Amino acid sequence: MMKAFLGAIALATAGCAAHSAPSHPPEVSTEQLAAQIDGLEAASGGRLGLALFSQDEGLLFAHRGAERFAMCSTFKLALAAMTLETSGVREERLDFGEDDILSYAPYAKERAQIGWMSGLEAAHHAVTLSDNTAANLLLARLGGPEAFTAWLRDAGDRVTRLDRNEPALNENAPGDPRDTTTPEAKAELVGNLLWGDRLSATDRSILHGWLVETSTGMARLRGGLPDGWNAGDKTGTCGGEGQPEFNDIAVFETPAGSHYVLAAFLDRPTGTSAEADAVLADAARAVAEWIRKSGA
């Protein structure tokens, strides 16, 4: 019922949120896609940020693309890239004790009796399972949030910032710029990490493989992509009572061989978590249809 309702609203409604035109206008206008995304946002009761980035054309479409949103666990994708790039870290032994194991740390809990994991294992499970303890161990080894933010700047991201560790970074307080990004910045960063020369070809392949292996976002953006489109993603969920956020960064390839990153952030929707997931899936469905019709 919720999905049908969202679809009907999306086709009928055109809101007033800021949209970015494609860098190279496709054959089909972005107006219908903009109306669909406006409608999904209105039906969700929250604020929806979205950016589509193409390997060939750069930024193709954005809705609230320059507005700040809490990152939640989406930062772990770039943290894994930093780990892969930093010499020697993947082979290092990262020790931890019971006090380091956070409430959501499935892999760390498996390793509790052993009391350590390698840097590569930490990066792998920070992405695929979103393990919070693994992420904190990597942050500690790599110099903390400040060093991570400096690495982002060096990678060309002038917007994204990490200020705290897990779980404090998930607060999502109104107007707080800490631990935030924008849809446009995140989509471009991920595209550059996967398709640029910042990482070696081997490390790009490892990172992409982890995103494909991830199963936490099957009901979000990947749930709206057509069968046969190879996809991976990194989710993020955070915020306290009354200020939840549901995020997803999907990377996908069409049957024609075109590569895209779709970054989506849904802040403070009024429905259930399942309904929030459905909004993100419907957004991906609308974007995929636009890609197919436009030849973008």
PDB file of C-alpha atoms in Angstrom, residues 49-51 183 246-250 262-266:
ATOM      1  CA  GLY A  49      18.660  14.232  -0.780  1.00  0.00           C
ATOM      2  CA  LEU A  50      19.823  12.441  -3.894  1.00  0.00           C
ATOM      3  CA  ALA A  51      22.656  12.646  -6.431  1.00  0.00           C
ATOM      4  CA  PRO A 183      24.620  13.905  -1.752  1.00  0.00           C
ATOM      5  CA  PHE A 246      18.036   6.288   6.364  1.00  0.00           C
ATOM      6  CA  ASN A 247      20.872   6.469   3.829  1.00  0.00           C
ATOM      7  CA  ASP A 248      22.295   4.380   1.032  1.00  0.00           C
ATOM      8  CA  ILE A 249      25.104   4.743  -1.502  1.00  0.00           C
ATOM      9  CA  ALA A 250      24.636   2.393  -4.452  1.00  0.00           C
ATOM     10  CA  LEU A 262      23.512   6.943  -6.641  1.00  0.00           C
ATOM     11  CA  ALA A 263      23.717   8.593  -3.206  1.00  0.00           C
ATOM     12  CA  ALA A 264      20.477   8.958  -1.236  1.00  0.00           C
ATOM     13  CA  PHE A 265      19.803  10.416   2.217  1.00  0.00           C
ATOM     14  CA  LEU A 266      16.333  10.386   3.810  1.00  0.00           C
TER      15      LEU A 266
END
